mmCIF file of C-alpha atoms in Angstrom:
data_model
loop_
_atom_site.group_PDB
_atom_site.id
_atom_site.type_symbol
_atom_site.label_atom_id
_atom_site.label_comp_id
_atom_site.label_asym_id
_atom_site.label_seq_id
_atom_site.Cartn_x
_atom_site.Cartn_y
_atom_site.Cartn_z
ATOM 1 C CA MET A 98 85.144 65.818 29.734
ATOM 2 C CA SER A 99 82.458 66.762 31.722
ATOM 3 C CA ALA A 100 79.416 64.824 33.247
ATOM 4 C CA PHE A 101 76.178 66.401 34.339
ATOM 5 C CA ASP A 102 73.209 64.891 36.619
ATOM 6 C CA PRO A 103 70.636 65.938 35.422
ATOM 7 C CA GLU A 104 71.725 68.007 32.340
ATOM 8 C CA VAL A 105 68.603 70.246 32.444
ATOM 9 C CA VAL A 106 67.778 72.847 35.314
ATOM 10 C CA PRO A 107 63.736 72.792 35.472
ATOM 11 C CA ALA A 108 62.489 76.352 35.010
ATOM 12 C CA ASP A 109 60.708 76.741 37.946
ATOM 13 C CA ASP A 110 63.567 75.891 40.341
ATOM 14 C CA ARG A 111 64.114 78.360 43.121
ATOM 15 C CA GLY A 112 67.674 77.995 42.776
ATOM 16 C CA LEU A 113 67.778 79.323 39.365
ATOM 17 C CA LEU A 114 65.052 81.811 40.150
ATOM 18 C CA LEU A 115 66.078 83.175 43.417
ATOM 19 C CA GLY A 116 69.265 81.827 44.386
ATOM 20 C CA ASP A 117 67.699 79.542 46.778
ATOM 21 C CA GLY A 118 70.435 76.899 47.006
ATOM 22 C CA LEU A 119 73.817 75.325 48.257
ATOM 23 C CA PHE A 120 76.731 74.040 46.891
ATOM 24 C CA GLU A 121 80.032 72.441 47.393
ATOM 25 C CA THR A 122 83.085 72.125 45.262
ATOM 26 C CA VAL A 123 85.244 69.046 45.760
ATOM 27 C CA ARG A 124 88.552 68.867 44.259
ATOM 28 C CA ILE A 125 89.573 65.306 42.422
ATOM 29 C CA TYR A 126 93.098 64.101 42.307
ATOM 30 C CA ARG A 127 93.982 61.314 39.906
ATOM 31 C CA GLY A 128 89.887 60.154 40.300
ATOM 32 C CA HIS A 129 90.000 60.596 44.127
ATOM 33 C CA PRO A 130 87.948 63.296 45.769
ATOM 34 C CA PHE A 131 89.635 65.020 48.417
ATOM 35 C CA ARG A 132 88.097 65.064 52.091
ATOM 36 C CA LEU A 133 84.565 64.413 50.305
ATOM 37 C CA GLU A 134 83.134 63.597 53.619
ATOM 38 C CA SER A 135 83.910 67.005 55.362
ATOM 39 C CA HIS A 136 82.367 68.684 52.494
ATOM 40 C CA LEU A 137 79.040 66.493 52.689
ATOM 41 C CA ARG A 138 78.890 67.375 56.572
ATOM 42 C CA ARG A 139 79.353 71.073 55.649
ATOM 43 C CA LEU A 140 76.453 70.764 53.058
ATOM 44 C CA ASP A 141 74.354 68.627 55.668
ATOM 45 C CA ALA A 142 75.114 71.156 58.528
ATOM 46 C CA SER A 143 73.839 73.956 56.097
ATOM 47 C CA ALA A 144 70.789 72.369 54.709
ATOM 48 C CA ALA A 145 69.827 71.498 58.291
ATOM 49 C CA ALA A 146 70.156 75.083 59.288
ATOM 50 C CA LEU A 147 68.130 76.524 56.356
ATOM 51 C CA GLY A 148 65.413 73.969 56.101
ATOM 52 C CA PHE A 149 66.582 71.836 52.808
ATOM 53 C CA PRO A 150 65.742 68.263 52.940
ATOM 54 C CA MET A 151 68.622 66.049 52.093
ATOM 55 C CA PRO A 152 68.086 63.768 49.423
ATOM 56 C CA ASP A 153 68.486 59.858 50.290
ATOM 57 C CA SER A 154 70.586 59.270 47.028
ATOM 58 C CA LEU A 155 73.061 62.019 47.597
ATOM 59 C CA ARG A 156 76.070 59.731 48.155
ATOM 60 C CA GLU A 157 75.032 57.469 45.428
ATOM 61 C CA ARG A 158 74.836 59.944 42.807
ATOM 62 C CA VAL A 159 78.073 61.658 44.069
ATOM 63 C CA ALA A 160 79.674 58.139 43.800
ATOM 64 C CA ALA A 161 78.341 57.779 40.084
ATOM 65 C CA GLY A 162 79.375 61.167 38.825
ATOM 66 C CA ILE A 163 82.981 60.460 40.088
ATOM 67 C CA ALA A 164 82.822 57.258 38.590
ATOM 68 C CA ALA A 165 81.852 58.494 35.486
ATOM 69 C CA PHE A 166 84.757 61.000 35.291
ATOM 70 C CA ASP A 167 87.943 59.789 33.146
ATOM 71 C CA GLY A 168 90.125 62.862 33.577
ATOM 72 C CA PRO A 169 93.029 63.168 35.548
ATOM 73 C CA ASP A 170 92.000 65.883 37.689
ATOM 74 C CA GLY A 171 88.851 67.465 38.104
ATOM 75 C CA ALA A 172 86.036 69.387 39.904
ATOM 76 C CA LEU A 173 82.955 67.780 41.379
ATOM 77 C CA ARG A 174 80.327 70.148 41.810
ATOM 78 C CA ILE A 175 77.182 69.501 44.282
ATOM 79 C CA THR A 176 74.303 71.775 44.068
ATOM 80 C CA LEU A 177 71.302 71.459 46.355
ATOM 81 C CA THR A 178 68.154 73.629 45.879
ATOM 82 C CA ARG A 179 64.975 73.919 47.589
ATOM 83 C CA GLY A 180 63.321 72.852 44.505
ATOM 84 C CA ALA A 181 60.073 73.918 42.707
ATOM 85 C CA GLY A 182 58.226 76.998 43.885
ATOM 86 C CA VAL A 183 57.089 80.386 43.094
ATOM 87 C CA GLY A 184 57.181 83.500 45.181
ATOM 88 C CA LEU A 185 59.695 84.541 47.915
ATOM 89 C CA ALA A 186 58.400 82.380 50.837
ATOM 90 C CA PRO A 187 59.596 78.646 50.452
ATOM 91 C CA PRO A 188 56.945 75.910 50.211
ATOM 92 C CA PRO A 189 55.893 74.514 53.413
ATOM 93 C CA GLU A 190 57.222 70.913 52.469
ATOM 94 C CA PRO A 191 59.876 71.504 49.972
ATOM 95 C CA ARG A 192 61.226 68.887 47.563
ATOM 96 C CA SER A 193 64.765 69.635 47.022
ATOM 97 C CA ARG A 194 66.704 69.114 43.878
ATOM 98 C CA LEU A 195 70.049 67.799 43.744
ATOM 99 C CA PHE A 196 72.512 68.683 40.770
ATOM 100 C CA ILE A 197 75.828 66.810 40.212
ATOM 101 C CA SER A 198 78.445 67.632 37.875
ATOM 102 C CA VAL A 199 81.914 66.676 37.228
ATOM 103 C CA ARG A 200 84.301 68.518 34.786
ATOM 104 C CA ALA A 201 88.108 68.339 34.039
ATOM 105 C CA ILE A 202 90.742 70.943 35.291
ATOM 106 C CA GLY A 203 93.927 72.008 34.162
ATOM 107 C CA PRO A 204 97.394 72.861 36.230
ATOM 108 C CA GLU A 205 96.230 76.513 35.774
ATOM 109 C CA VAL A 206 93.383 76.230 38.061
ATOM 110 C CA ALA A 207 95.292 74.435 40.979
ATOM 111 C CA GLY A 208 97.161 77.354 41.700
ATOM 112 C CA ALA A 209 99.326 80.554 40.628
ATOM 113 C CA ALA A 210 102.781 79.990 42.244
ATOM 114 C CA ALA A 211 103.992 83.137 40.692
ATOM 115 C CA GLY A 212 101.221 85.151 42.886
ATOM 116 C CA VAL A 213 98.051 87.149 42.235
ATOM 117 C CA ARG A 214 97.775 90.839 42.230
ATOM 118 C CA ALA A 215 94.198 92.017 44.403
ATOM 119 C CA ARG A 216 92.074 94.911 44.818
ATOM 120 C CA LEU A 217 89.661 95.833 47.757
ATOM 121 C CA PHE A 218 86.263 95.254 46.492
ATOM 122 C CA GLY A 219 83.032 93.686 47.650
ATOM 123 C CA ARG A 220 81.232 93.519 50.956
ATOM 124 C CA LEU A 221 80.060 90.507 52.834
ATOM 125 C CA ASP A 222 77.909 90.799 56.138
ATOM 126 C CA GLU A 223 79.002 88.530 58.978
ATOM 127 C CA HIS A 224 75.712 89.158 60.696
ATOM 128 C CA ALA A 225 73.592 87.849 58.008
ATOM 129 C CA LEU A 226 71.432 84.900 58.493
ATOM 130 C CA THR A 227 73.197 83.131 55.781
ATOM 131 C CA SER A 228 76.883 83.985 56.833
ATOM 132 C CA GLY A 229 79.084 80.878 57.343
ATOM 133 C CA HIS A 230 76.983 78.931 54.831
ATOM 134 C CA LYS A 231 78.157 78.263 51.142
ATOM 135 C CA ALA A 232 75.058 79.595 49.300
ATOM 136 C CA ILE A 233 74.718 79.895 45.666
ATOM 137 C CA GLY A 234 74.373 83.702 45.230
ATOM 138 C CA TYR A 235 77.463 85.054 44.380
ATOM 139 C CA LEU A 236 76.483 88.339 42.402
ATOM 140 C CA GLU A 237 78.384 90.356 44.964
ATOM 141 C CA ARG A 238 81.350 88.293 44.783
ATOM 142 C CA ILE A 239 81.203 88.383 40.745
ATOM 143 C CA GLN A 240 80.902 91.750 40.476
ATOM 144 C CA ALA A 241 83.905 92.354 42.953
ATOM 145 C CA LEU A 242 86.142 90.024 40.958
ATOM 146 C CA ARG A 243 84.970 91.955 37.725
ATOM 147 C CA LEU A 244 85.832 95.421 39.038
ATOM 148 C CA ALA A 245 88.982 94.017 40.115
ATOM 149 C CA LYS A 246 89.983 92.607 36.784
ATOM 150 C CA GLY A 247 88.678 95.634 35.130
ATOM 151 C CA LEU A 248 91.630 97.549 36.982
ATOM 152 C CA GLY A 249 94.098 94.852 35.725
ATOM 153 C CA ALA A 250 94.107 92.784 39.101
ATOM 154 C CA ASP A 251 93.622 89.086 39.155
ATOM 155 C CA GLU A 252 91.736 88.686 42.447
ATOM 156 C CA ALA A 253 89.288 90.757 44.593
ATOM 157 C CA LEU A 254 89.419 91.164 48.565
ATOM 158 C CA LEU A 255 86.262 91.320 50.323
ATOM 159 C CA ARG A 256 85.430 93.306 53.522
ATOM 160 C CA ASN A 257 83.024 92.647 56.271
ATOM 161 C CA ALA A 258 80.577 95.165 57.700
ATOM 162 C CA ARG A 259 83.108 96.255 59.972
ATOM 163 C CA GLY A 260 85.570 96.942 57.321
ATOM 164 C CA LEU A 261 87.871 93.969 58.116
ATOM 165 C CA ILE A 262 89.244 92.104 55.227
ATOM 166 C CA VAL A 263 88.225 88.645 55.190
ATOM 167 C CA GLU A 264 88.157 86.612 52.168
ATOM 168 C CA GLY A 265 88.905 86.571 48.298
ATOM 169 C CA SER A 266 86.117 86.386 45.713
ATOM 170 C CA ALA A 267 85.772 82.629 46.107
ATOM 171 C CA SER A 268 88.556 81.793 48.561
ATOM 172 C CA ASN A 269 89.503 82.121 52.177
ATOM 173 C CA LEU A 270 92.433 84.434 53.179
ATOM 174 C CA PHE A 271 95.213 84.140 55.477
ATOM 175 C CA ALA A 272 98.169 86.703 56.287
ATOM 176 C CA VAL A 273 101.445 86.584 58.083
ATOM 177 C CA ARG A 274 102.347 89.447 60.349
ATOM 178 C CA GLY A 275 105.441 88.874 62.379
ATOM 179 C CA THR A 276 105.496 85.645 63.548
ATOM 180 C CA THR A 277 101.632 85.464 63.472
ATOM 181 C CA PHE A 278 99.685 83.644 61.125
ATOM 182 C CA VAL A 279 96.342 85.505 60.565
ATOM 183 C CA ALA A 280 93.247 83.623 59.475
ATOM 184 C CA PRO A 281 89.984 85.375 59.497
ATOM 185 C CA GLY A 282 87.094 83.094 60.972
ATOM 186 C CA LEU A 283 83.631 82.501 61.326
ATOM 187 C CA GLU A 284 82.954 85.487 63.525
ATOM 188 C CA ALA A 285 84.416 87.938 60.997
ATOM 189 C CA GLY A 286 82.413 86.342 58.101
ATOM 190 C CA ALA A 287 84.518 83.987 56.417
ATOM 191 C CA LEU A 288 83.468 80.498 55.002
ATOM 192 C CA PRO A 289 84.536 77.405 57.089
ATOM 193 C CA GLY A 290 86.739 76.148 53.850
ATOM 194 C CA ILE A 291 87.843 72.768 53.605
ATOM 195 C CA THR A 292 91.260 73.530 52.519
ATOM 196 C CA ARG A 293 91.350 76.554 54.981
ATOM 197 C CA GLY A 294 90.869 73.972 57.700
ATOM 198 C CA VAL A 295 93.900 71.681 56.332
ATOM 199 C CA LEU A 296 95.891 74.928 56.541
ATOM 200 C CA LEU A 297 95.321 75.559 59.827
ATOM 201 C CA GLU A 298 96.208 71.936 60.767
ATOM 202 C CA VAL A 299 99.617 71.912 59.108
ATOM 203 C CA ALA A 300 100.220 75.493 60.149
ATOM 204 C CA ARG A 301 99.656 74.669 63.931
ATOM 205 C CA GLY A 302 101.537 71.523 63.207
ATOM 206 C CA ALA A 303 104.534 73.466 61.969
ATOM 207 C CA GLY A 304 104.521 75.359 65.293
ATOM 208 C CA LEU A 305 103.084 78.902 63.746
ATOM 209 C CA THR A 306 100.947 81.101 66.291
ATOM 210 C CA VAL A 307 97.605 81.023 64.682
ATOM 211 C CA GLU A 308 95.390 83.990 65.415
ATOM 212 C CA GLU A 309 91.728 83.949 63.665
ATOM 213 C CA ARG A 310 90.668 87.565 63.172
ATOM 214 C CA GLY A 311 89.756 89.854 60.308
ATOM 215 C CA ILE A 312 92.637 92.035 58.872
ATOM 216 C CA HIS A 313 92.391 95.946 59.319
ATOM 217 C CA PRO A 314 93.178 97.541 56.016
ATOM 218 C CA GLU A 315 95.837 99.789 57.642
ATOM 219 C CA GLU A 316 97.609 96.383 58.370
ATOM 220 C CA LEU A 317 98.159 95.705 54.970
ATOM 221 C CA VAL A 318 101.697 97.621 54.864
ATOM 222 C CA GLU A 319 102.897 95.280 57.722
ATOM 223 C CA LEU A 320 102.327 91.890 56.526
ATOM 224 C CA SER A 321 104.965 89.902 54.898
ATOM 225 C CA GLU A 322 102.597 87.391 52.999
ATOM 226 C CA ILE A 323 99.090 87.065 52.269
ATOM 227 C CA LEU A 324 97.621 84.025 50.786
ATOM 228 C CA LEU A 325 94.255 82.431 49.578
ATOM 229 C CA SER A 326 93.082 78.946 49.764
ATOM 230 C CA SER A 327 90.187 77.073 48.005
ATOM 231 C CA SER A 328 89.496 73.416 46.812
ATOM 232 C CA LEU A 329 90.295 73.973 43.431
ATOM 233 C CA ARG A 330 93.415 76.604 43.601
ATOM 234 C CA GLU A 331 94.506 75.041 46.627
ATOM 235 C CA VAL A 332 96.785 77.665 48.130
ATOM 236 C CA VAL A 333 97.957 80.956 46.116
ATOM 237 C CA PRO A 334 100.105 83.831 47.437
ATOM 238 C CA VAL A 335 98.898 87.392 47.084
ATOM 239 C CA ILE A 336 101.830 89.487 45.975
ATOM 240 C CA GLU A 337 100.190 92.917 45.679
ATOM 241 C CA VAL A 338 97.081 94.645 47.067
ATOM 242 C CA GLU A 339 95.869 97.953 45.435
ATOM 243 C CA GLY A 340 99.015 98.647 43.653
ATOM 244 C CA ALA A 341 101.315 98.235 46.979
ATOM 245 C CA ARG A 342 103.353 95.011 46.886
ATOM 246 C CA VAL A 343 102.900 92.769 50.124
ATOM 247 C CA GLY A 344 106.124 91.854 51.885
ATOM 248 C CA GLU A 345 109.033 91.416 49.199
ATOM 249 C CA GLY A 346 106.312 91.500 46.410
ATOM 250 C CA ARG A 347 106.958 87.847 45.642
ATOM 251 C CA PRO A 348 105.797 84.360 47.187
ATOM 252 C CA GLY A 349 107.253 84.060 50.598
ATOM 253 C CA PRO A 350 108.516 81.169 52.885
ATOM 254 C CA THR A 351 105.229 80.679 54.653
ATOM 255 C CA PHE A 352 103.323 80.161 51.483
ATOM 256 C CA THR A 353 106.088 77.609 50.344
ATOM 257 C CA LEU A 354 106.160 75.683 53.467
ATOM 258 C CA LEU A 355 102.252 75.492 53.725
ATOM 259 C CA SER A 356 101.658 74.692 49.884
ATOM 260 C CA ARG A 357 104.311 71.666 50.481
ATOM 261 C CA MET A 358 102.663 70.531 53.597
ATOM 262 C CA PHE A 359 99.139 70.663 51.953
ATOM 263 C CA ARG A 360 100.214 68.607 49.000
ATOM 264 C CA GLU A 361 101.670 65.980 51.460
ATOM 265 C CA VAL A 362 98.581 65.833 53.342
ATOM 266 C CA VAL A 363 96.575 65.335 49.732
ATOM 267 C CA ARG A 364 99.253 62.666 48.906
ATOM 268 C CA LYS A 365 98.650 60.934 52.154
ATOM 269 C CA GLU A 366 94.953 60.829 51.953
ATOM 270 C CA ILE A 367 94.191 59.632 48.469
ATOM 271 C CA GLY A 368 97.274 57.304 48.585
ATOM 272 C CA ARG A 369 99.095 58.689 45.738
#
């Protein structure tokens, strides 16, 4: 089951024409959105930084979208565009448009517990004016994933302007090197992921030493684990990069620990 509000995107919308928009994807567990307020705060901060007026009806329409969804687990998508306009320059007084959709997801989306294989494709610029904002222009990431899949991989890992590995195609990246839990952060160009934030909370709570930085490609042979995280897939182990296995070539103990701790946070916060 899917629900769309509205069902039609106007042909003059700057999000459609120019990628002039922001979005959030929120995981729904048994009808309950997980950390919805964190997503809305991130959207609000990006909208303020990039000059998007926030609609007064945001929370009302989000609540209506969730209420209209009758599936067990789902994905809530909030898309905010700058509205109508022709030409590159934004209108002096933009009227933002809000699009809400909710769709069902299956267990295969929530995670790939057996692990995924990745290739190094794609670039992001940590110095870009839009760095750290969840903008809708994902063509670079789409192409990276397409090329990776063309070589038989499941995922693409993106590097920043300095050549450091910082993200998956649509996910945050983590690695385990010795006793250190490495998490590329905002300075490296990574998005401030909501699931990433939860994993950092539980990792520090479990006594892991956290180091926020990008990963040098030559470090790959020294990593015992690589993990990816996103709202929909939760936590996913990467077992192979560029044809070489990561660690033992299977999901490791840090994945097992953090995956379990993440689900405990979800159960506690949604009351299930």
